[in-house]
Coordinates of C-alpha atoms in Angstrom, one line a residue:
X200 CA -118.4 -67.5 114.7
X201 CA -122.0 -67.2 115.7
X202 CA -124.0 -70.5 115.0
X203 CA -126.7 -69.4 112.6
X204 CA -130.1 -71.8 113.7
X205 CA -131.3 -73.5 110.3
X206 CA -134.7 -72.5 109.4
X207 CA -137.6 -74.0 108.9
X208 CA -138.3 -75.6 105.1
X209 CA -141.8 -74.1 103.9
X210 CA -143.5 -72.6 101.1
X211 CA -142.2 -69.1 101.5
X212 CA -143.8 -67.5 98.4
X213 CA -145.8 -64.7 99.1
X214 CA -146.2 -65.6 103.3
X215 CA -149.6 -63.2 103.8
X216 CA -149.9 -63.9 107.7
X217 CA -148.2 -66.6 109.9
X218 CA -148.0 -66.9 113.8
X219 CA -149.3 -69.4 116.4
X220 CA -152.9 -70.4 116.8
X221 CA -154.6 -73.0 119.0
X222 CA -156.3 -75.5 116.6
X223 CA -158.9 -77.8 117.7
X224 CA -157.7 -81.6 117.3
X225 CA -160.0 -83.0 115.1
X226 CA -160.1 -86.3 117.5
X227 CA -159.3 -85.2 120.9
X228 CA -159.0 -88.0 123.5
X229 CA -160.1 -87.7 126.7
X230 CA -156.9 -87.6 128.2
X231 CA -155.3 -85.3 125.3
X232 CA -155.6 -81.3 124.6
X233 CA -158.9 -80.1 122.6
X234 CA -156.4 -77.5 121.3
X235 CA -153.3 -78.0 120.4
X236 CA -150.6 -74.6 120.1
X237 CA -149.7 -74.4 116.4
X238 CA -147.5 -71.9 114.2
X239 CA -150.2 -71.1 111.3
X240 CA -148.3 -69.9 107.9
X241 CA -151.5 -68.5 104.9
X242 CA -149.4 -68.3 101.8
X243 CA -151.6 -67.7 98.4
X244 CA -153.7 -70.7 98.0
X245 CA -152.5 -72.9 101.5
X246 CA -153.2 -72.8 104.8
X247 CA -150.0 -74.7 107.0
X248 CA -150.2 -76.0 110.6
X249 CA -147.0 -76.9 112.1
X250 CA -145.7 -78.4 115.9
X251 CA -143.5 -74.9 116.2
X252 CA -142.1 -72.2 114.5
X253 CA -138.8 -74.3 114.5
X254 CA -140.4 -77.3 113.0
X255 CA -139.4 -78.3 109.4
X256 CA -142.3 -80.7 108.0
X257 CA -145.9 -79.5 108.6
X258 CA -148.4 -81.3 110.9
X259 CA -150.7 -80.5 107.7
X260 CA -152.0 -78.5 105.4
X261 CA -155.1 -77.6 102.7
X262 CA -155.6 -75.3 99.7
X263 CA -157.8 -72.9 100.7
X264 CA -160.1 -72.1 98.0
X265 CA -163.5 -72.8 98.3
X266 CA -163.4 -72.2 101.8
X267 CA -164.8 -69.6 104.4
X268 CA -163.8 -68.2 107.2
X269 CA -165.8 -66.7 110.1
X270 CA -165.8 -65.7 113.3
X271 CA -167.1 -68.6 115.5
X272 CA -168.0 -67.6 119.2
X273 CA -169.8 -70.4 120.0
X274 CA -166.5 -72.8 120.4
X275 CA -165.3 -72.1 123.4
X276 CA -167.4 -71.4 126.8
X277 CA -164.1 -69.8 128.3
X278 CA -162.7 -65.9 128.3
X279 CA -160.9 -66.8 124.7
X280 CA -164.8 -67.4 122.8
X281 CA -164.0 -63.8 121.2
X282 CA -160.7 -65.2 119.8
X283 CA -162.2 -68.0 117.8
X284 CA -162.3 -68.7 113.8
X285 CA -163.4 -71.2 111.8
X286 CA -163.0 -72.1 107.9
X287 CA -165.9 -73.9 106.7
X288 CA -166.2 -75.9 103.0
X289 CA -168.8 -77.7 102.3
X290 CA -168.1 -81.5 101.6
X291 CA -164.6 -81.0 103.5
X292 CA -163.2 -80.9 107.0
X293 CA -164.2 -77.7 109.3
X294 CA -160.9 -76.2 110.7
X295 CA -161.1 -74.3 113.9
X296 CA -159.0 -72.1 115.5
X297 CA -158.1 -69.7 118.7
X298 CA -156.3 -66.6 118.2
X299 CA -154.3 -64.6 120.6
X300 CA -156.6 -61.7 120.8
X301 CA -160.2 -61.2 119.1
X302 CA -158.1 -58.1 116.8
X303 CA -155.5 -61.1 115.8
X304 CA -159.0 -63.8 115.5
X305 CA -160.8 -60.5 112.6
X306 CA -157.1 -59.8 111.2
X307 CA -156.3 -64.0 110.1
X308 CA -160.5 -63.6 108.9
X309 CA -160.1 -60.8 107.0
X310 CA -156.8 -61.8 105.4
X311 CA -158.3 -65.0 104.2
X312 CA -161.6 -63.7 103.2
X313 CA -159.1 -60.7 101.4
X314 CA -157.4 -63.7 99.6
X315 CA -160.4 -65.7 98.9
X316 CA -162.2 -63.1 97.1
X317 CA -158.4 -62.3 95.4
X318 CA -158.7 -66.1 94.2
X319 CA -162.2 -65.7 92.8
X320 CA -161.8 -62.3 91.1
X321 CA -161.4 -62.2 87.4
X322 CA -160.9 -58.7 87.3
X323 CA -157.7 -56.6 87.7
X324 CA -156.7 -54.9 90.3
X325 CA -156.2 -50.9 90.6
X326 CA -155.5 -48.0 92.2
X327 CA -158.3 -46.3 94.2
X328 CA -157.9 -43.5 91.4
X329 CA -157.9 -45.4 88.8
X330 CA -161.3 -47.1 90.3
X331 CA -163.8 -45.4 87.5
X332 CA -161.6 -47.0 84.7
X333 CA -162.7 -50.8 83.6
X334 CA -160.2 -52.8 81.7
X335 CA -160.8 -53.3 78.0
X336 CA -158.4 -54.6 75.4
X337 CA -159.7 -52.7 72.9
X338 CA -158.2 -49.2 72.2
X339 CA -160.8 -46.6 73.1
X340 CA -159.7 -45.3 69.6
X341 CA -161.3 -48.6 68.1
X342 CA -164.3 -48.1 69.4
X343 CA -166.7 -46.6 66.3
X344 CA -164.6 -50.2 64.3
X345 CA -165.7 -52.2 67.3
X346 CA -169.0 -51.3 66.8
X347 CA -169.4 -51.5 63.5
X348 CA -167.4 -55.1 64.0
X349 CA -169.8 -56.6 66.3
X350 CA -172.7 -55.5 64.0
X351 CA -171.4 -57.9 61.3
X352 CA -171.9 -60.6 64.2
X353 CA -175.4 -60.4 63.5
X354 CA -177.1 -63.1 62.1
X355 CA -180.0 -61.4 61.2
X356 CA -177.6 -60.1 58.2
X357 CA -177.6 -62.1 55.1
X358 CA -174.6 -64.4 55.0
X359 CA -171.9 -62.6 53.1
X360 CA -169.2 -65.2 51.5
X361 CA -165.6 -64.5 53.1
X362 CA -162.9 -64.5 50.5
X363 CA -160.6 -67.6 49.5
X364 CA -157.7 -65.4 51.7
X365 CA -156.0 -67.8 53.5
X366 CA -155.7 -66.9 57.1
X367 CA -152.1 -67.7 57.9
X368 CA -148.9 -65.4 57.5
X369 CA -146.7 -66.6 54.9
X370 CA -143.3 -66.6 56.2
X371 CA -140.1 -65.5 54.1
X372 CA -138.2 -68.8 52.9
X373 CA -140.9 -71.0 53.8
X374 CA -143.5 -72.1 51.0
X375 CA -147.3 -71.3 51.2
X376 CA -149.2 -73.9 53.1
X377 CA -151.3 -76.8 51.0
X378 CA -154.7 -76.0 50.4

């Protein structure tokens, strides 16, 4: 039987982009690395930093709302400056990072700015055909009632007295509530 290796405990839900990055220690000693190799996992709202691919318990981690993330040439002085990132929030800790290549440093920036604005949108996602169409809850039938509804909003209208109907449903075998 072939030994299977065990694999490494994370968040796996919805995994949008994960592979190795070189993260800037935030206190680098002189006689340690600046950067330090990591295997980088973006799931839907964190960011995970981990020793290896293999390792089991994260080096750390942070929700990524409210950040930014941008290309940041101006890190490194070497050949890898084009490969450089950095997510920025204001009030928190900067996190900055070397990518493989400067397609793989715009692909982990667009994937987090895609999630980011995912994360802040209130709207609901469509087809690109479907783009013209805005989402309403409201029948397009209802629309001459929805109108003439909102009008009775109004307050410039005199106050017209609601009838004593009580709201609630009654239910079969239950009696009607006190008043």
């Amino acid at each position: 039987l072939e030994e299977i290796a065990p694999r490494p405990v994370r968040d796996t839900g919805n995994i949008l982009k994960q592979g190795y990055l070189e993260k800037r220690s935030r206190e680098h000693s002189f006689f340690g690395s600046e950067w330090q190799k990591r295997w980088c996992v973006l799931n839907r709202r964190t960011f995970y930093y981990y020793a290896s691919e293999k390792s089991k318990q994260p080096k750390g981690n942070f929700s990524i709302e409210d950040y930014s993330a941008r290309l940041a040439f101006h890190l490194r002085k070497d050949s890898r400056r084009r490969c450089c990132f950095e997510l920025i929030c204001p009030g928190k800790r900067t996190y900055e990072f070397t990518a493989p290549s400067p397609a793989e440093a715009e692909d982990w920036v667009d994937q987090i700015q895609f999630l980011l604005k995912d994360l802040s949108s209130l709207t609901i996602p469509c087809d690109e055909e479907d783009e013209e169409e805005l989402y309403n809850d409201v029948d397009s039938s209802d629309s001459v009632n929805t109108a003439s509804h909102n009008t009775t909003l109004n307050q410039d209208e005199p106050n017209v007295e609601m009838e004593d109907d009580d709201i609630y449903e009654v239910l079969p075998g239950r009696p009607p509530r006190p008043e």
